[in-house]
PDB file of C-alpha atoms in Angstrom:
ATOM      1  CA  GLY S   1     -26.889   9.317  -0.267  1.00 56.00           C
ATOM      2  CA  ALA S   2     -25.933   6.644  -2.620  1.00 82.00           C
ATOM      3  CA  GLY S   3     -22.727   6.818  -4.447  1.00 93.00           C
ATOM      4  CA  VAL S   4     -22.051   5.674  -7.822  1.00 96.00           C
ATOM      5  CA  SER S   5     -22.669   1.825  -8.333  1.00 97.00           C
ATOM      6  CA  GLN S   6     -21.326  -0.609 -10.977  1.00 98.00           C
ATOM      7  CA  SER S   7     -22.765  -4.019 -12.372  1.00 97.00           C
ATOM      8  CA  PRO S   8     -21.282  -6.661 -12.360  1.00 97.00           C
ATOM      9  CA  SER S   9     -18.062  -6.344 -10.165  1.00 97.00           C
ATOM     10  CA  ASN S  10     -16.426  -8.810 -11.604  1.00 97.00           C
ATOM     11  CA  LYS S  11     -16.855 -10.422 -15.275  1.00 97.00           C
ATOM     12  CA  VAL S  12     -14.871 -13.138 -16.741  1.00 98.00           C
ATOM     13  CA  THR S  13     -15.351 -13.474 -20.265  1.00 97.00           C
ATOM     14  CA  GLU S  14     -13.875 -15.730 -23.273  1.00 97.00           C
ATOM     15  CA  LYS S  15     -12.190 -14.157 -25.866  1.00 97.00           C
ATOM     16  CA  GLY S  16     -14.447 -12.900 -28.836  1.00 97.00           C
ATOM     17  CA  LYS S  17     -17.402 -12.502 -26.670  1.00 98.00           C
ATOM     18  CA  ASP S  18     -19.450  -9.579 -26.144  1.00 98.00           C
ATOM     19  CA  VAL S  19     -19.830  -7.967 -22.702  1.00 98.00           C
ATOM     20  CA  GLU S  20     -21.929  -5.094 -21.252  1.00 98.00           C
ATOM     21  CA  LEU S  21     -20.811  -3.088 -18.245  1.00 98.00           C
ATOM     22  CA  ARG S  22     -23.322  -0.906 -16.253  1.00 97.00           C
ATOM     23  CA  CYS S  23     -22.860   2.355 -14.360  1.00 97.00           C
ATOM     24  CA  ASP S  24     -25.865   4.110 -12.310  1.00 96.00           C
ATOM     25  CA  PRO S  25     -24.374   7.334 -11.431  1.00 95.00           C
ATOM     26  CA  ILE S  26     -24.880   9.705  -8.007  1.00 94.00           C
ATOM     27  CA  SER S  27     -28.622  10.896  -8.451  1.00 92.00           C
ATOM     28  CA  GLY S  28     -28.883  14.577  -9.794  1.00 90.00           C
ATOM     29  CA  HIS S  29     -25.564  14.173 -11.362  1.00 92.00           C
ATOM     30  CA  THR S  30     -25.774  15.343 -15.256  1.00 91.00           C
ATOM     31  CA  ALA S  31     -22.146  14.223 -15.927  1.00 93.00           C
ATOM     32  CA  LEU S  32     -20.814  10.830 -16.680  1.00 95.00           C
ATOM     33  CA  TYR S  33     -17.569   9.129 -17.327  1.00 96.00           C
ATOM     34  CA  TRP S  34     -16.066   5.604 -18.070  1.00 97.00           C
ATOM     35  CA  TYR S  35     -12.242   4.933 -17.537  1.00 97.00           C
ATOM     36  CA  ARG S  36     -10.325   1.895 -17.294  1.00 96.00           C
ATOM     37  CA  GLN S  37      -7.240   0.905 -15.406  1.00 95.00           C
ATOM     38  CA  SER S  38      -5.056  -2.018 -16.712  1.00 91.00           C
ATOM     39  CA  LEU S  39      -2.778  -3.867 -14.164  1.00 82.00           C
ATOM     40  CA  GLY S  40      -0.353  -1.367 -12.989  1.00 70.00           C
ATOM     41  CA  GLN S  41      -1.544   1.164 -15.180  1.00 75.00           C
ATOM     42  CA  GLY S  42      -3.193   4.724 -14.780  1.00 81.00           C
ATOM     43  CA  LEU S  43      -6.614   5.558 -15.533  1.00 92.00           C
ATOM     44  CA  GLU S  44      -7.222   5.859 -19.032  1.00 94.00           C
ATOM     45  CA  PHE S  45     -10.147   8.049 -20.255  1.00 95.00           C
ATOM     46  CA  LEU S  46     -12.724   6.258 -22.347  1.00 96.00           C
ATOM     47  CA  ILE S  47     -16.017   8.551 -22.885  1.00 96.00           C
ATOM     48  CA  TYR S  48     -17.966  11.164 -21.237  1.00 94.00           C
ATOM     49  CA  PHE S  49     -21.772  12.000 -21.343  1.00 94.00           C
ATOM     50  CA  GLN S  50     -23.036  15.369 -20.247  1.00 91.00           C
ATOM     51  CA  GLY S  51     -26.757  15.702 -20.205  1.00 85.00           C
ATOM     52  CA  ASN S  52     -28.342  15.305 -23.754  1.00 84.00           C
ATOM     53  CA  SER S  53     -25.209  16.548 -25.591  1.00 87.00           C
ATOM     54  CA  ALA S  54     -23.308  14.342 -27.974  1.00 89.00           C
ATOM     55  CA  PRO S  55     -21.001  12.182 -25.850  1.00 91.00           C
ATOM     56  CA  ASP S  56     -17.251  12.734 -25.947  1.00 93.00           C
ATOM     57  CA  LYS S  57     -15.789   9.425 -27.682  1.00 93.00           C
ATOM     58  CA  SER S  58     -12.164  10.720 -27.747  1.00 92.00           C
ATOM     59  CA  GLY S  59     -10.784   8.313 -25.542  1.00 93.00           C
ATOM     60  CA  LEU S  60     -12.341   5.002 -26.897  1.00 96.00           C
ATOM     61  CA  PRO S  61      -9.614   2.757 -28.176  1.00 94.00           C
ATOM     62  CA  SER S  62     -11.237   1.051 -30.925  1.00 95.00           C
ATOM     63  CA  ASP S  63     -14.857   0.538 -32.686  1.00 96.00           C
ATOM     64  CA  ARG S  64     -15.673  -2.376 -30.392  1.00 97.00           C
ATOM     65  CA  PHE S  65     -16.010  -0.313 -27.835  1.00 97.00           C
ATOM     66  CA  SER S  66     -19.448   1.834 -27.512  1.00 96.00           C
ATOM     67  CA  ALA S  67     -21.651   3.396 -24.816  1.00 96.00           C
ATOM     68  CA  GLU S  68     -24.789   4.806 -24.320  1.00 95.00           C
ATOM     69  CA  ARG S  69     -26.507   6.479 -21.760  1.00 94.00           C
ATOM     70  CA  THR S  70     -30.516   6.088 -21.735  1.00 84.00           C
ATOM     71  CA  GLY S  71     -32.795   9.010 -20.075  1.00 80.00           C
ATOM     72  CA  GLY S  72     -29.858  10.990 -18.776  1.00 77.00           C
ATOM     73  CA  SER S  73     -29.055   8.396 -15.882  1.00 90.00           C
ATOM     74  CA  VAL S  74     -27.985   4.838 -16.205  1.00 95.00           C
ATOM     75  CA  SER S  75     -25.085   4.188 -18.746  1.00 96.00           C
ATOM     76  CA  THR S  76     -23.838   0.935 -20.401  1.00 97.00           C
ATOM     77  CA  LEU S  77     -20.516   0.591 -21.967  1.00 98.00           C
ATOM     78  CA  THR S  78     -20.523  -2.446 -24.353  1.00 98.00           C
ATOM     79  CA  ILE S  79     -17.186  -4.189 -25.808  1.00 98.00           C
ATOM     80  CA  GLN S  80     -17.659  -6.464 -28.793  1.00 98.00           C
ATOM     81  CA  ARG S  81     -15.540  -9.132 -29.815  1.00 98.00           C
ATOM     82  CA  THR S  82     -13.486  -9.025 -26.380  1.00 98.00           C
ATOM     83  CA  GLN S  83      -9.573  -9.502 -26.762  1.00 97.00           C
ATOM     84  CA  GLN S  84      -7.308 -10.501 -23.972  1.00 96.00           C
ATOM     85  CA  GLU S  85      -5.893  -6.840 -23.770  1.00 94.00           C
ATOM     86  CA  ASP S  86      -9.444  -5.762 -22.712  1.00 96.00           C
ATOM     87  CA  SER S  87      -8.985  -7.167 -19.487  1.00 96.00           C
ATOM     88  CA  ALA S  88      -8.784  -4.335 -17.008  1.00 96.00           C
ATOM     89  CA  VAL S  89     -10.929  -2.675 -14.391  1.00 97.00           C
ATOM     90  CA  TYR S  90     -13.369  -0.368 -15.583  1.00 98.00           C
ATOM     91  CA  LEU S  91     -14.414   2.529 -13.655  1.00 97.00           C
ATOM     92  CA  CYS S  92     -17.582   5.128 -13.746  1.00 97.00           C
ATOM     93  CA  ALA S  93     -17.549   8.176 -12.418  1.00 96.00           C
ATOM     94  CA  SER S  94     -20.158  10.836 -12.186  1.00 94.00           C
ATOM     95  CA  SER S  95     -20.065  14.576 -11.140  1.00 93.00           C
ATOM     96  CA  LEU S  96     -22.786  17.397 -10.983  1.00 90.00           C
ATOM     97  CA  ASP S  97     -22.535  19.309 -14.148  1.00 82.00           C
ATOM     98  CA  GLY S  98     -19.135  18.398 -16.014  1.00 73.00           C
ATOM     99  CA  LYS S  99     -17.976  22.003 -15.222  1.00 76.00           C
ATOM    100  CA  GLU S 100     -14.582  23.133 -14.959  1.00 72.00           C
ATOM    101  CA  ALA S 101     -14.111  22.943 -10.887  1.00 73.00           C
ATOM    102  CA  ASP S 102     -16.449  19.842 -10.666  1.00 82.00           C
ATOM    103  CA  THR S 103     -15.469  16.816  -8.872  1.00 89.00           C
ATOM    104  CA  GLN S 104     -15.765  13.631 -10.177  1.00 93.00           C
ATOM    105  CA  TYR S 105     -16.898  10.814  -7.609  1.00 94.00           C
ATOM    106  CA  PHE S 106     -15.888   7.001  -8.804  1.00 96.00           C
ATOM    107  CA  GLY S 107     -18.022   3.814  -8.200  1.00 96.00           C
ATOM    108  CA  PRO S 108     -16.360   0.376  -7.140  1.00 96.00           C
ATOM    109  CA  GLY S 109     -15.756  -0.644 -10.746  1.00 97.00           C
ATOM    110  CA  THR S 110     -16.094  -3.635 -12.856  1.00 98.00           C
ATOM    111  CA  ARG S 111     -12.899  -6.179 -12.860  1.00 97.00           C
ATOM    112  CA  LEU S 112     -13.067  -7.724 -16.581  1.00 97.00           C
ATOM    113  CA  THR S 113     -10.822 -10.685 -17.449  1.00 97.00           C
ATOM    114  CA  VAL S 114     -10.919 -11.735 -21.008  1.00 97.00           C
ATOM    115  CA  LEU S 115      -9.728 -15.506 -21.065  1.00 96.00           C
TER     116      LEU S 115
ATOM    117  CA  GLN Z   1       6.472  13.252 -22.833  1.00 66.00           C
ATOM    118  CA  LYS Z   2       3.377  11.928 -20.572  1.00 75.00           C
ATOM    119  CA  GLU Z   3       0.677  14.613 -19.931  1.00 91.00           C
ATOM    120  CA  VAL Z   4       0.668  13.838 -16.060  1.00 95.00           C
ATOM    121  CA  GLU Z   5       3.772  12.539 -14.597  1.00 95.00           C
ATOM    122  CA  GLN Z   6       4.380  11.392 -11.321  1.00 94.00           C
ATOM    123  CA  ASN Z   7       7.118   8.975  -9.536  1.00 90.00           C
ATOM    124  CA  SER Z   8       5.976   5.606  -9.224  1.00 87.00           C
ATOM    125  CA  GLY Z   9       7.672   5.021  -5.583  1.00 88.00           C
ATOM    126  CA  PRO Z  10       7.331   3.162  -3.525  1.00 94.00           C
ATOM    127  CA  LEU Z  11       7.705   6.340  -1.195  1.00 95.00           C
ATOM    128  CA  SER Z  12       8.456   5.147   2.263  1.00 97.00           C
ATOM    129  CA  VAL Z  13       8.029   7.307   5.182  1.00 97.00           C
ATOM    130  CA  PRO Z  14       8.276   6.664   9.103  1.00 97.00           C
ATOM    131  CA  GLU Z  15       4.683   6.987  11.186  1.00 97.00           C
ATOM    132  CA  GLY Z  16       4.468  10.622  12.172  1.00 97.00           C
ATOM    133  CA  ALA Z  17       6.647  12.091   9.253  1.00 97.00           C
ATOM    134  CA  ILE Z  18       5.595  14.410   6.428  1.00 97.00           C
ATOM    135  CA  ALA Z  19       5.067  12.503   3.275  1.00 97.00           C
ATOM    136  CA  SER Z  20       5.446  14.904   0.036  1.00 97.00           C
ATOM    137  CA  LEU Z  21       4.189  13.577  -3.359  1.00 97.00           C
ATOM    138  CA  ASN Z  22       4.863  15.557  -6.483  1.00 96.00           C
ATOM    139  CA  CYS Z  23       3.326  15.509  -9.906  1.00 96.00           C
ATOM    140  CA  THR Z  24       4.175  17.815 -13.033  1.00 97.00           C
ATOM    141  CA  TYR Z  25       1.850  18.131 -16.327  1.00 96.00           C
ATOM    142  CA  SER Z  26       2.396  19.194 -19.532  1.00 94.00           C
ATOM    143  CA  ASP Z  27      -0.697  21.144 -20.698  1.00 92.00           C
ATOM    144  CA  ARG Z  28      -0.393  24.808 -19.498  1.00 92.00           C
ATOM    145  CA  GLY Z  29      -3.994  25.655 -19.753  1.00 90.00           C
ATOM    146  CA  SER Z  30      -4.990  23.550 -17.161  1.00 92.00           C
ATOM    147  CA  GLN Z  31      -6.996  24.894 -14.339  1.00 90.00           C
ATOM    148  CA  SER Z  32      -8.103  22.043 -11.881  1.00 92.00           C
ATOM    149  CA  PHE Z  33      -6.144  19.824 -10.433  1.00 95.00           C
ATOM    150  CA  PHE Z  34      -7.301  16.489  -8.001  1.00 96.00           C
ATOM    151  CA  TRP Z  35      -5.674  14.135  -6.016  1.00 97.00           C
ATOM    152  CA  TYR Z  36      -7.159  10.918  -5.396  1.00 97.00           C
ATOM    153  CA  ARG Z  37      -6.168   7.867  -3.163  1.00 97.00           C
ATOM    154  CA  GLN Z  38      -6.528   4.273  -4.232  1.00 95.00           C
ATOM    155  CA  TYR Z  39      -6.270   1.390  -1.785  1.00 96.00           C
ATOM    156  CA  SER Z  40      -5.423  -1.638  -3.531  1.00 92.00           C
ATOM    157  CA  GLY Z  41      -8.351  -3.075  -5.210  1.00 90.00           C
ATOM    158  CA  LYS Z  42     -10.545  -0.328  -4.683  1.00 93.00           C
ATOM    159  CA  SER Z  43     -11.703   2.886  -6.690  1.00 94.00           C
ATOM    160  CA  PRO Z  44     -10.244   6.291  -6.487  1.00 95.00           C
ATOM    161  CA  GLU Z  45     -11.259   8.507  -3.512  1.00 95.00           C
ATOM    162  CA  LEU Z  46     -10.634  12.212  -3.756  1.00 94.00           C
ATOM    163  CA  ILE Z  47      -8.546  13.528  -1.349  1.00 95.00           C
ATOM    164  CA  MET Z  48      -8.297  17.049  -2.378  1.00 94.00           C
ATOM    165  CA  SER Z  49      -8.872  19.733  -5.301  1.00 94.00           C
ATOM    166  CA  ILE Z  50      -7.093  22.884  -5.899  1.00 95.00           C
ATOM    167  CA  TYR Z  51      -7.847  25.472  -8.601  1.00 93.00           C
ATOM    168  CA  SER Z  52      -5.407  28.574  -7.522  1.00 93.00           C
ATOM    169  CA  ASN Z  53      -1.700  29.021  -7.113  1.00 95.00           C
ATOM    170  CA  GLY Z  54      -0.638  28.485  -3.488  1.00 95.00           C
ATOM    171  CA  ASP Z  55      -1.487  26.271  -0.686  1.00 96.00           C
ATOM    172  CA  LYS Z  56      -5.069  24.608   0.334  1.00 96.00           C
ATOM    173  CA  GLU Z  57      -4.999  22.702   3.579  1.00 97.00           C
ATOM    174  CA  ASP Z  58      -7.693  20.379   4.597  1.00 95.00           C
ATOM    175  CA  GLY Z  59      -6.718  18.534   7.928  1.00 96.00           C
ATOM    176  CA  ARG Z  60      -3.265  16.780   7.430  1.00 97.00           C
ATOM    177  CA  PHE Z  61      -3.280  17.235   3.717  1.00 97.00           C
ATOM    178  CA  THR Z  62      -1.871  20.191   2.011  1.00 98.00           C
ATOM    179  CA  ALA Z  63      -2.183  20.605  -1.719  1.00 97.00           C
ATOM    180  CA  GLN Z  64       0.455  23.103  -3.489  1.00 97.00           C
ATOM    181  CA  LEU Z  65      -0.083  24.316  -7.172  1.00 97.00           C
ATOM    182  CA  ASN Z  66       2.449  26.228  -9.044  1.00 96.00           C
ATOM    183  CA  LYS Z  67       0.945  27.023 -12.543  1.00 95.00           C
ATOM    184  CA  ALA Z  68       4.202  28.675 -13.797  1.00 95.00           C
ATOM    185  CA  SER Z  69       6.183  25.738 -12.810  1.00 95.00           C
ATOM    186  CA  GLN Z  70       3.330  23.242 -14.333  1.00 96.00           C
ATOM    187  CA  TYR Z  71       3.734  21.476 -10.701  1.00 96.00           C
ATOM    188  CA  VAL Z  72       1.261  20.076  -8.274  1.00 97.00           C
ATOM    189  CA  SER Z  73       2.006  18.456  -4.831  1.00 97.00           C
ATOM    190  CA  LEU Z  74       0.475  16.917  -2.070  1.00 98.00           C
ATOM    191  CA  LEU Z  75       1.870  16.818   1.784  1.00 98.00           C
ATOM    192  CA  ILE Z  76       0.365  14.522   4.405  1.00 98.00           C
ATOM    193  CA  ARG Z  77       1.539  15.317   7.883  1.00 98.00           C
ATOM    194  CA  ASP Z  78       1.614  13.260  10.707  1.00 97.00           C
ATOM    195  CA  SER Z  79       1.760  10.179   8.168  1.00 97.00           C
ATOM    196  CA  GLN Z  80      -0.148   7.057   9.421  1.00 97.00           C
ATOM    197  CA  PRO Z  81       0.026   3.583   8.196  1.00 97.00           C
ATOM    198  CA  SER Z  82      -3.543   3.568   6.917  1.00 97.00           C
ATOM    199  CA  ASP Z  83      -2.183   6.379   4.813  1.00 97.00           C
ATOM    200  CA  SER Z  84      -0.285   3.814   2.776  1.00 97.00           C
ATOM    201  CA  ALA Z  85      -2.002   3.672  -0.649  1.00 97.00           C
ATOM    202  CA  THR Z  86      -1.379   4.879  -4.180  1.00 96.00           C
ATOM    203  CA  TYR Z  87      -2.088   8.631  -4.820  1.00 97.00           C
ATOM    204  CA  LEU Z  88      -3.087   9.638  -8.044  1.00 96.00           C
ATOM    205  CA  CYS Z  89      -2.645  13.098  -9.427  1.00 97.00           C
ATOM    206  CA  ALA Z  90      -5.400  14.230 -12.089  1.00 95.00           C
ATOM    207  CA  VAL Z  91      -5.692  17.223 -14.413  1.00 94.00           C
ATOM    208  CA  LYS Z  92      -8.201  18.725 -16.149  1.00 91.00           C
ATOM    209  CA  GLY Z  93      -6.305  19.806 -19.696  1.00 85.00           C
ATOM    210  CA  THR Z  94      -7.689  23.024 -21.500  1.00 83.00           C
ATOM    211  CA  GLY Z  95     -11.123  22.767 -22.566  1.00 81.00           C
ATOM    212  CA  ARG Z  96     -11.591  19.230 -21.351  1.00 81.00           C
ATOM    213  CA  ARG Z  97     -13.871  17.716 -19.073  1.00 84.00           C
ATOM    214  CA  ALA Z  98     -12.371  14.187 -18.259  1.00 89.00           C
ATOM    215  CA  LEU Z  99      -9.265  13.716 -16.198  1.00 92.00           C
ATOM    216  CA  THR Z 100      -5.972  12.521 -17.048  1.00 93.00           C
ATOM    217  CA  PHE Z 101      -4.404  10.720 -14.500  1.00 95.00           C
ATOM    218  CA  GLY Z 102      -0.695  10.383 -13.601  1.00 94.00           C
ATOM    219  CA  SER Z 103       0.268   6.571 -13.168  1.00 93.00           C
ATOM    220  CA  GLY Z 104       0.399   7.044  -9.192  1.00 94.00           C
ATOM    221  CA  THR Z 105       3.067   7.297  -6.146  1.00 96.00           C
ATOM    222  CA  ARG Z 106       2.908   4.135  -4.046  1.00 96.00           C
ATOM    223  CA  LEU Z 107       3.103   5.402  -0.470  1.00 97.00           C
ATOM    224  CA  GLN Z 108       4.367   3.205   2.365  1.00 97.00           C
ATOM    225  CA  VAL Z 109       3.970   4.339   5.954  1.00 97.00           C
ATOM    226  CA  GLN Z 110       5.981   2.288   8.347  1.00 95.00           C
ATOM    227  CA  PRO Z 111       5.034   1.891  11.785  1.00 93.00           C
TER     228      PRO Z 111
END
């Protein structure tokens, strides 16, 4: 079946602009995660959605970052007033139900470059 | 102290040898552990998951977990040049659903 998809694959923007990144999880997966990976760094957790529960926003680095998940499926990560330090690969992952032994599957990522 | 620590490498092994990748974690209550492989410019791909102390084998890969020592490892037997990639150790901390990743070990398999 289809895996996690993300769009756009690449995004170049100017400092101060807002950007929206989209994630379409694997069909039937109720849990969705956003991570980011800066050059040469490990993956950093941003936000987690599970079904209709309130999202875990504990990883968002500032209030310029927000995310929503509509209808329990597609998610959009929004970065307002982008800064150069926001440049990174933004990875979305989904899993079946978010439980302890659940496996997360990653999408191809969106490479964001802030000039 | 980082929550999940890995040697950044590069770890260089000859083709056909065993590659041993190590990871330590700080949250003693962690129950789920994962190894992901990441080729340059690509997204992480799950290699192995392990939840109980001991060894878990899948083909050429063996994951080892020692919760008392807070240590998890990945062995790759008969290493191939196609195994050259960065290997990421990921841990689910106590009560958490998101993964905490180490910074990865870069493996180079020399033909």
